[in-house]
């Protein structure tokens, strides 16, 4: 957006001004928010318009409306300001009790739904003003090498689109730090009144209709790999994009799904879902917290990572 020559002459406050006018859609209200006069805001907008070569905001009877160019720039400017605010926040000693920082976690929802309840319980008393954002992570479909399957997530960590990720792999480049959180395996999940709930044999399992969690709609997964070794197969009648959607769907159908054990133990009962031990060997996964090593020099992020580790250990009591 801005080249190197522009940056030497750019006033960062103009981006703050842009943010305020975009939020309020009004020069006067933006001026009040920034403790400036309306004329100062108008003058700043003039400078910003010349710098970005666009009107940015057009007058209306009720205030102003952003141009297409302003709307296109808004996410980039918001990202720039968030990063700058993060840098400023880390310049002060980190005090979780008074911090108003926002941390972004990337994880599959089958993991975040297990970690979040104990984490939020801890933060409620220890850090009541800290905010959390969760980004849904899923591996690349069809990619069986862990380092490649989660490559996009590692890229988001390095770009600081998220602060930490929780993934079922520790196969990451050495520039990342990993911390083991807990181990997970899978169970067969079905509604308590399912015709096969009392006795789910492997034969009955293969004859049933199945649900697979897949963001892309790819129906083939690790369960199918295990079945192939026994010269067996199943019919996947439905794919859904996340684990919570899977629970809600299982509650109203006779579909069966393989879901994370901890996830079903924590959330299955509210949907009337039970867990059945598989008669075939399914893989175990080591769930790992991953963050760029350089990022963990930030005292706030180091503290938050430690809180995630504690939440992972506390998950059993929540179950």
Short mmCIF file of C-alpha atoms in Angstrom, two decimals:
data_model
loop_
_atom_site.label_atom_id
_atom_site.label_comp_id
_atom_site.label_asym_id
_atom_site.label_seq_id
_atom_site.Cartn_x
_atom_site.Cartn_y
_atom_site.Cartn_z
CA UNK A 1 0.00 0.00 0.00
CA UNK A 2 2.80 2.39 0.87
CA UNK A 3 6.24 2.26 -0.66
CA UNK A 4 9.48 2.87 1.26
CA UNK A 5 9.74 6.50 0.16
CA UNK A 6 6.20 7.21 1.34
CA UNK A 7 6.86 5.68 4.75
CA UNK A 8 9.54 8.22 5.57
CA UNK A 9 6.93 10.97 5.19
CA UNK A 10 3.88 9.15 6.52
CA UNK A 11 2.08 10.07 9.72
CA UNK A 12 0.75 6.89 11.33
CA UNK A 13 -1.95 8.96 13.02
CA UNK A 14 -3.60 9.34 9.61
CA UNK A 15 -4.38 5.62 9.68
CA UNK A 16 -5.91 6.00 13.14
CA UNK A 17 -7.98 8.85 11.75
CA UNK A 18 -9.06 6.66 8.82
CA UNK A 19 -10.17 3.95 11.29
CA UNK A 20 -12.22 6.40 13.36
CA UNK A 21 -14.01 7.92 10.35
CA UNK A 22 -14.70 4.45 8.92
CA UNK A 23 -16.19 3.27 12.23
CA UNK A 24 -18.33 6.36 12.89
CA UNK A 25 -19.20 7.28 9.28
CA UNK A 26 -19.09 10.87 10.55
CA UNK A 27 -16.30 13.48 10.71
CA UNK A 28 -17.67 15.16 13.85
CA UNK A 29 -18.08 11.91 15.80
CA UNK A 30 -14.62 10.78 14.67
CA UNK A 31 -13.23 14.08 15.96
CA UNK A 32 -14.88 13.51 19.36
CA UNK A 33 -13.43 10.00 19.57
CA UNK A 34 -9.93 11.29 18.77
CA UNK A 35 -10.19 14.44 20.91
CA UNK A 36 -9.62 16.59 17.83
CA UNK A 37 -11.55 19.38 16.17
CA UNK A 38 -13.65 18.55 13.09
CA UNK A 39 -11.41 20.83 11.04
CA UNK A 40 -8.33 18.86 12.14
CA UNK A 41 -10.01 15.63 11.05
CA UNK A 42 -10.98 17.17 7.70
CA UNK A 43 -7.43 18.41 7.21
CA UNK A 44 -6.06 14.95 8.04
CA UNK A 45 -8.47 13.33 5.60
CA UNK A 46 -7.23 15.69 2.92
CA UNK A 47 -3.65 14.58 3.51
CA UNK A 48 -4.71 10.94 3.50
CA UNK A 49 -6.65 11.38 0.26
CA UNK A 50 -3.60 12.85 -1.45
CA UNK A 51 -1.36 10.12 -0.13
CA UNK A 52 -3.69 7.29 -1.24
CA UNK A 53 -4.96 9.05 -4.37
CA UNK A 54 -8.65 8.46 -3.62
CA UNK A 55 -11.54 10.49 -2.11
CA UNK A 56 -11.89 7.70 0.52
CA UNK A 57 -15.08 9.15 2.08
CA UNK A 58 -17.99 10.81 0.29
CA UNK A 59 -20.35 13.25 2.01
CA UNK A 60 -23.96 12.20 2.61
CA UNK A 61 -26.86 13.92 4.43
CA UNK A 62 -26.10 11.77 7.50
CA UNK A 63 -22.29 11.92 7.42
CA UNK A 64 -19.88 10.16 5.09
CA UNK A 65 -19.70 6.83 3.28
CA UNK A 66 -16.48 5.00 2.34
CA UNK A 67 -15.55 4.57 -1.31
CA UNK A 68 -14.79 1.16 -2.78
CA UNK A 69 -11.11 1.95 -2.41
CA UNK A 70 -11.58 2.77 1.30
CA UNK A 71 -13.45 -0.48 1.88
CA UNK A 72 -10.68 -2.39 0.13
CA UNK A 73 -8.01 -0.71 2.25
CA UNK A 74 -9.89 -1.12 5.55
CA UNK A 75 -8.72 -4.69 6.37
CA UNK A 76 -5.10 -3.82 5.57
CA UNK A 77 -5.16 -0.69 7.70
CA UNK A 78 -6.86 -2.56 10.56
CA UNK A 79 -4.12 -5.19 10.38
CA UNK A 80 -1.36 -2.54 10.41
CA UNK A 81 -2.86 -0.81 13.45
CA UNK A 82 -3.38 -4.11 15.28
CA UNK A 83 0.27 -5.00 14.78
CA UNK A 84 1.47 -1.58 15.92
CA UNK A 85 -0.75 -1.74 19.00
CA UNK A 86 0.62 -5.19 19.72
CA UNK A 87 4.18 -3.87 19.54
CA UNK A 88 3.33 -1.01 21.87
CA UNK A 89 1.59 -3.36 24.29
CA UNK A 90 4.63 -5.63 24.49
CA UNK A 91 6.86 -2.66 25.31
CA UNK A 92 5.25 -2.48 28.75
CA UNK A 93 5.66 -5.12 31.49
CA UNK A 94 2.95 -7.72 30.92
CA UNK A 95 0.34 -7.84 33.67
CA UNK A 96 -2.39 -10.40 32.87
CA UNK A 97 -4.70 -9.04 35.55
CA UNK A 98 -4.87 -5.66 33.80
CA UNK A 99 -4.01 -6.52 30.21
CA UNK A 100 -6.53 -5.87 27.43
CA UNK A 101 -4.64 -7.84 24.78
CA UNK A 102 -6.29 -10.14 22.27
CA UNK A 103 -4.75 -13.53 21.47
CA UNK A 104 -5.57 -15.58 18.38
CA UNK A 105 -5.56 -19.39 18.56
CA UNK A 106 -5.62 -21.59 15.48
CA UNK A 107 -6.97 -25.13 15.95
CA UNK A 108 -9.46 -27.65 14.56
CA UNK A 109 -12.75 -27.15 16.40
CA UNK A 110 -12.51 -30.65 17.86
CA UNK A 111 -9.47 -29.36 19.75
CA UNK A 112 -10.51 -25.78 20.51
CA UNK A 113 -13.84 -27.01 21.90
CA UNK A 114 -11.89 -29.11 24.40
CA UNK A 115 -9.31 -26.49 25.37
CA UNK A 116 -11.54 -23.39 25.53
CA UNK A 117 -13.81 -24.24 28.51
CA UNK A 118 -10.96 -24.71 31.03
CA UNK A 119 -8.99 -21.84 29.45
CA UNK A 120 -11.88 -19.39 29.74
CA UNK A 121 -12.50 -20.49 33.31
CA UNK A 122 -8.88 -19.65 34.17
CA UNK A 123 -8.92 -16.31 32.35
CA UNK A 124 -12.14 -15.20 34.03
CA UNK A 125 -10.31 -14.77 37.32
CA UNK A 126 -6.66 -14.35 36.27
CA UNK A 127 -7.07 -12.12 33.22
CA UNK A 128 -10.66 -10.86 32.93
CA UNK A 129 -9.97 -8.25 30.22
CA UNK A 130 -8.07 -10.46 27.79
CA UNK A 131 -9.94 -11.40 24.61
CA UNK A 132 -9.61 -14.61 22.61
CA UNK A 133 -10.16 -15.28 18.91
CA UNK A 134 -10.25 -18.79 17.45
CA UNK A 135 -9.42 -19.61 13.84
CA UNK A 136 -10.56 -22.95 12.43
CA UNK A 137 -7.62 -25.01 11.16
CA UNK A 138 -7.87 -28.10 9.00
CA UNK A 139 -5.12 -29.98 7.17
CA UNK A 140 -4.78 -29.95 3.42
CA UNK A 141 -6.99 -32.71 2.07
CA UNK A 142 -5.11 -35.53 0.42
CA UNK A 143 -1.80 -34.53 2.02
CA UNK A 144 -0.60 -37.31 4.33
CA UNK A 145 2.80 -35.85 5.28
CA UNK A 146 2.16 -33.85 8.52
CA UNK A 147 4.74 -31.19 7.73
CA UNK A 148 2.96 -30.48 4.44
CA UNK A 149 -0.60 -31.01 5.66
CA UNK A 150 -0.26 -28.15 8.16
CA UNK A 151 2.03 -25.93 6.10
CA UNK A 152 -0.61 -23.22 5.65
CA UNK A 153 -1.06 -23.00 9.43
CA UNK A 154 2.67 -22.51 9.89
CA UNK A 155 2.56 -19.71 7.32
CA UNK A 156 -0.22 -17.98 9.26
CA UNK A 157 1.85 -18.21 12.44
CA UNK A 158 4.83 -16.58 10.76
CA UNK A 159 2.68 -13.82 9.28
CA UNK A 160 1.20 -13.27 12.78
CA UNK A 161 -2.30 -13.87 11.50
CA UNK A 162 -2.54 -15.99 14.66
CA UNK A 163 -0.44 -16.19 17.80
CA UNK A 164 -0.38 -19.92 18.48
CA UNK A 165 -1.66 -23.05 16.78
CA UNK A 166 -2.70 -26.39 18.24
CA UNK A 167 -2.14 -29.20 15.75
CA UNK A 168 -1.91 -33.01 15.78
CA UNK A 169 1.77 -32.94 14.81
CA UNK A 170 5.14 -31.80 16.09
CA UNK A 171 6.77 -32.15 12.68
CA UNK A 172 7.61 -28.47 12.22
CA UNK A 173 10.74 -26.52 11.20
CA UNK A 174 13.23 -25.70 13.95
CA UNK A 175 12.29 -22.01 13.90
CA UNK A 176 9.09 -23.02 15.73
CA UNK A 177 8.74 -24.02 19.37
CA UNK A 178 6.48 -26.96 20.20
CA UNK A 179 4.93 -28.00 23.51
CA UNK A 180 3.03 -31.25 23.96
CA UNK A 181 -0.47 -30.63 25.32
CA UNK A 182 -2.18 -34.03 25.40
CA UNK A 183 -2.69 -37.18 23.36
CA UNK A 184 -5.93 -37.89 21.55
CA UNK A 185 -7.51 -40.91 19.94
CA UNK A 186 -10.85 -41.50 18.24
CA UNK A 187 -14.05 -43.29 19.19
CA UNK A 188 -17.14 -44.19 17.19
CA UNK A 189 -19.88 -41.68 18.00
CA UNK A 190 -23.61 -42.25 17.53
CA UNK A 191 -26.87 -41.22 19.16
CA UNK A 192 -27.82 -43.06 22.35
CA UNK A 193 -31.00 -44.46 20.75
CA UNK A 194 -29.26 -45.60 17.58
CA UNK A 195 -30.29 -49.18 16.57
CA UNK A 196 -26.65 -50.23 16.95
CA UNK A 197 -25.99 -48.43 20.23
CA UNK A 198 -26.23 -51.55 22.42
CA UNK A 199 -23.89 -53.65 20.29
CA UNK A 200 -21.81 -52.10 17.54
CA UNK A 201 -19.89 -54.88 15.83
CA UNK A 202 -17.38 -54.20 13.09
CA UNK A 203 -19.76 -55.82 10.61
CA UNK A 204 -22.61 -53.58 11.73
CA UNK A 205 -20.32 -50.57 11.63
CA UNK A 206 -19.35 -51.20 8.01
CA UNK A 207 -22.97 -51.77 6.99
CA UNK A 208 -24.10 -48.48 8.54
CA UNK A 209 -24.03 -45.05 6.92
CA UNK A 210 -21.26 -42.72 8.00
CA UNK A 211 -20.45 -39.07 8.55
CA UNK A 212 -16.95 -37.67 8.00
CA UNK A 213 -15.67 -34.26 9.06
CA UNK A 214 -14.07 -32.71 5.99
CA UNK A 215 -13.76 -29.05 5.07
CA UNK A 216 -13.47 -29.84 1.36
CA UNK A 217 -16.03 -32.64 1.15
CA UNK A 218 -13.37 -35.33 0.67
CA UNK A 219 -14.99 -38.45 2.15
CA UNK A 220 -11.87 -40.60 2.54
CA UNK A 221 -10.03 -40.49 5.85
CA UNK A 222 -7.82 -42.39 8.28
CA UNK A 223 -10.69 -44.72 9.25
CA UNK A 224 -10.87 -45.88 5.65
CA UNK A 225 -7.14 -46.60 5.73
CA UNK A 226 -7.69 -48.83 8.78
CA UNK A 227 -10.62 -50.61 7.12
CA UNK A 228 -8.68 -51.25 3.92
CA UNK A 229 -6.06 -53.16 5.94
CA UNK A 230 -8.87 -55.51 7.00
CA UNK A 231 -10.23 -55.64 3.43
CA UNK A 232 -13.32 -53.77 4.58
CA UNK A 233 -15.08 -50.61 3.42
CA UNK A 234 -17.85 -48.26 4.51
CA UNK A 235 -20.25 -45.84 2.87
CA UNK A 236 -19.77 -42.18 3.75
CA UNK A 237 -23.23 -40.71 3.26
CA UNK A 238 -22.40 -37.21 4.48
CA UNK A 239 -19.45 -34.89 5.07
CA UNK A 240 -19.67 -31.78 7.24
CA UNK A 241 -17.09 -29.02 7.74
CA UNK A 242 -16.55 -29.22 11.53
CA UNK A 243 -16.91 -31.42 14.58
CA UNK A 244 -19.69 -29.48 16.33
CA UNK A 245 -21.82 -29.72 13.19
CA UNK A 246 -21.09 -33.46 13.26
CA UNK A 247 -22.49 -33.84 16.80
CA UNK A 248 -25.65 -31.92 15.93
CA UNK A 249 -26.18 -34.07 12.83
CA UNK A 250 -25.55 -37.37 14.61
CA UNK A 251 -28.19 -36.40 17.19
CA UNK A 252 -30.95 -36.45 14.56
CA UNK A 253 -29.84 -39.29 12.28
CA UNK A 254 -28.62 -42.89 12.30
CA UNK A 255 -25.24 -41.85 10.94
CA UNK A 256 -22.05 -42.91 12.73
CA UNK A 257 -18.84 -40.91 12.91
CA UNK A 258 -15.31 -41.31 14.27
CA UNK A 259 -14.69 -38.31 16.53
CA UNK A 260 -11.99 -37.29 19.05
CA UNK A 261 -12.48 -39.05 22.40
CA UNK A 262 -12.00 -35.93 24.56
CA UNK A 263 -14.35 -33.93 22.35
CA UNK A 264 -17.16 -36.50 22.62
CA UNK A 265 -16.60 -36.92 26.36
CA UNK A 266 -16.91 -33.16 26.93
CA UNK A 267 -19.72 -32.27 24.52
CA UNK A 268 -21.48 -35.48 23.44
CA UNK A 269 -23.97 -35.73 26.31
CA UNK A 270 -25.73 -32.46 25.50
CA UNK A 271 -26.50 -33.88 22.03
CA UNK A 272 -27.42 -37.34 23.31
CA UNK A 273 -24.31 -38.82 21.71
CA UNK A 274 -22.43 -41.80 23.13
CA UNK A 275 -18.95 -43.13 22.42
CA UNK A 276 -18.22 -46.72 21.45
CA UNK A 277 -14.75 -48.26 21.47
CA UNK A 278 -13.67 -49.16 17.92
CA UNK A 279 -12.95 -52.80 17.07
CA UNK A 280 -10.21 -51.66 14.72
CA UNK A 281 -6.98 -49.93 15.59
CA UNK A 282 -7.18 -46.20 14.90
CA UNK A 283 -4.21 -43.82 15.15
CA UNK A 284 -3.38 -41.78 18.23
CA UNK A 285 -2.47 -38.13 17.79
CA UNK A 286 -0.13 -35.99 19.86
CA UNK A 287 -1.69 -32.54 20.11
CA UNK A 288 0.98 -29.88 20.12
CA UNK A 289 1.07 -26.15 20.76
CA UNK A 290 3.15 -24.49 18.03
CA UNK A 291 4.45 -20.91 17.95
CA UNK A 292 7.36 -19.12 16.28
CA UNK A 293 10.29 -19.22 18.70
CA UNK A 294 10.98 -15.51 18.21
CA UNK A 295 7.34 -14.66 19.04
CA UNK A 296 7.60 -16.38 22.43
CA UNK A 297 10.08 -13.72 23.54
CA UNK A 298 6.96 -11.61 24.02
CA UNK A 299 6.16 -12.01 27.74
CA UNK A 300 2.43 -11.85 27.08
CA UNK A 301 2.47 -14.61 24.49
CA UNK A 302 4.74 -16.74 26.68
CA UNK A 303 2.24 -16.35 29.52
CA UNK A 304 -0.69 -17.19 27.27
CA UNK A 305 1.06 -20.32 25.95
CA UNK A 306 1.61 -21.46 29.52
CA UNK A 307 -2.09 -20.90 30.23
CA UNK A 308 -2.98 -23.10 27.27
CA UNK A 309 -0.76 -25.85 28.68
CA UNK A 310 -2.51 -25.58 32.04
CA UNK A 311 -5.93 -25.64 30.33
CA UNK A 312 -4.95 -28.82 28.49
CA UNK A 313 -4.05 -30.50 31.77
CA UNK A 314 -7.33 -29.31 33.33
CA UNK A 315 -9.51 -30.69 30.55
CA UNK A 316 -10.02 -34.03 32.33
CA UNK A 317 -11.80 -32.38 35.24
CA UNK A 318 -14.12 -30.65 32.75
CA UNK A 319 -14.94 -34.03 31.22
#
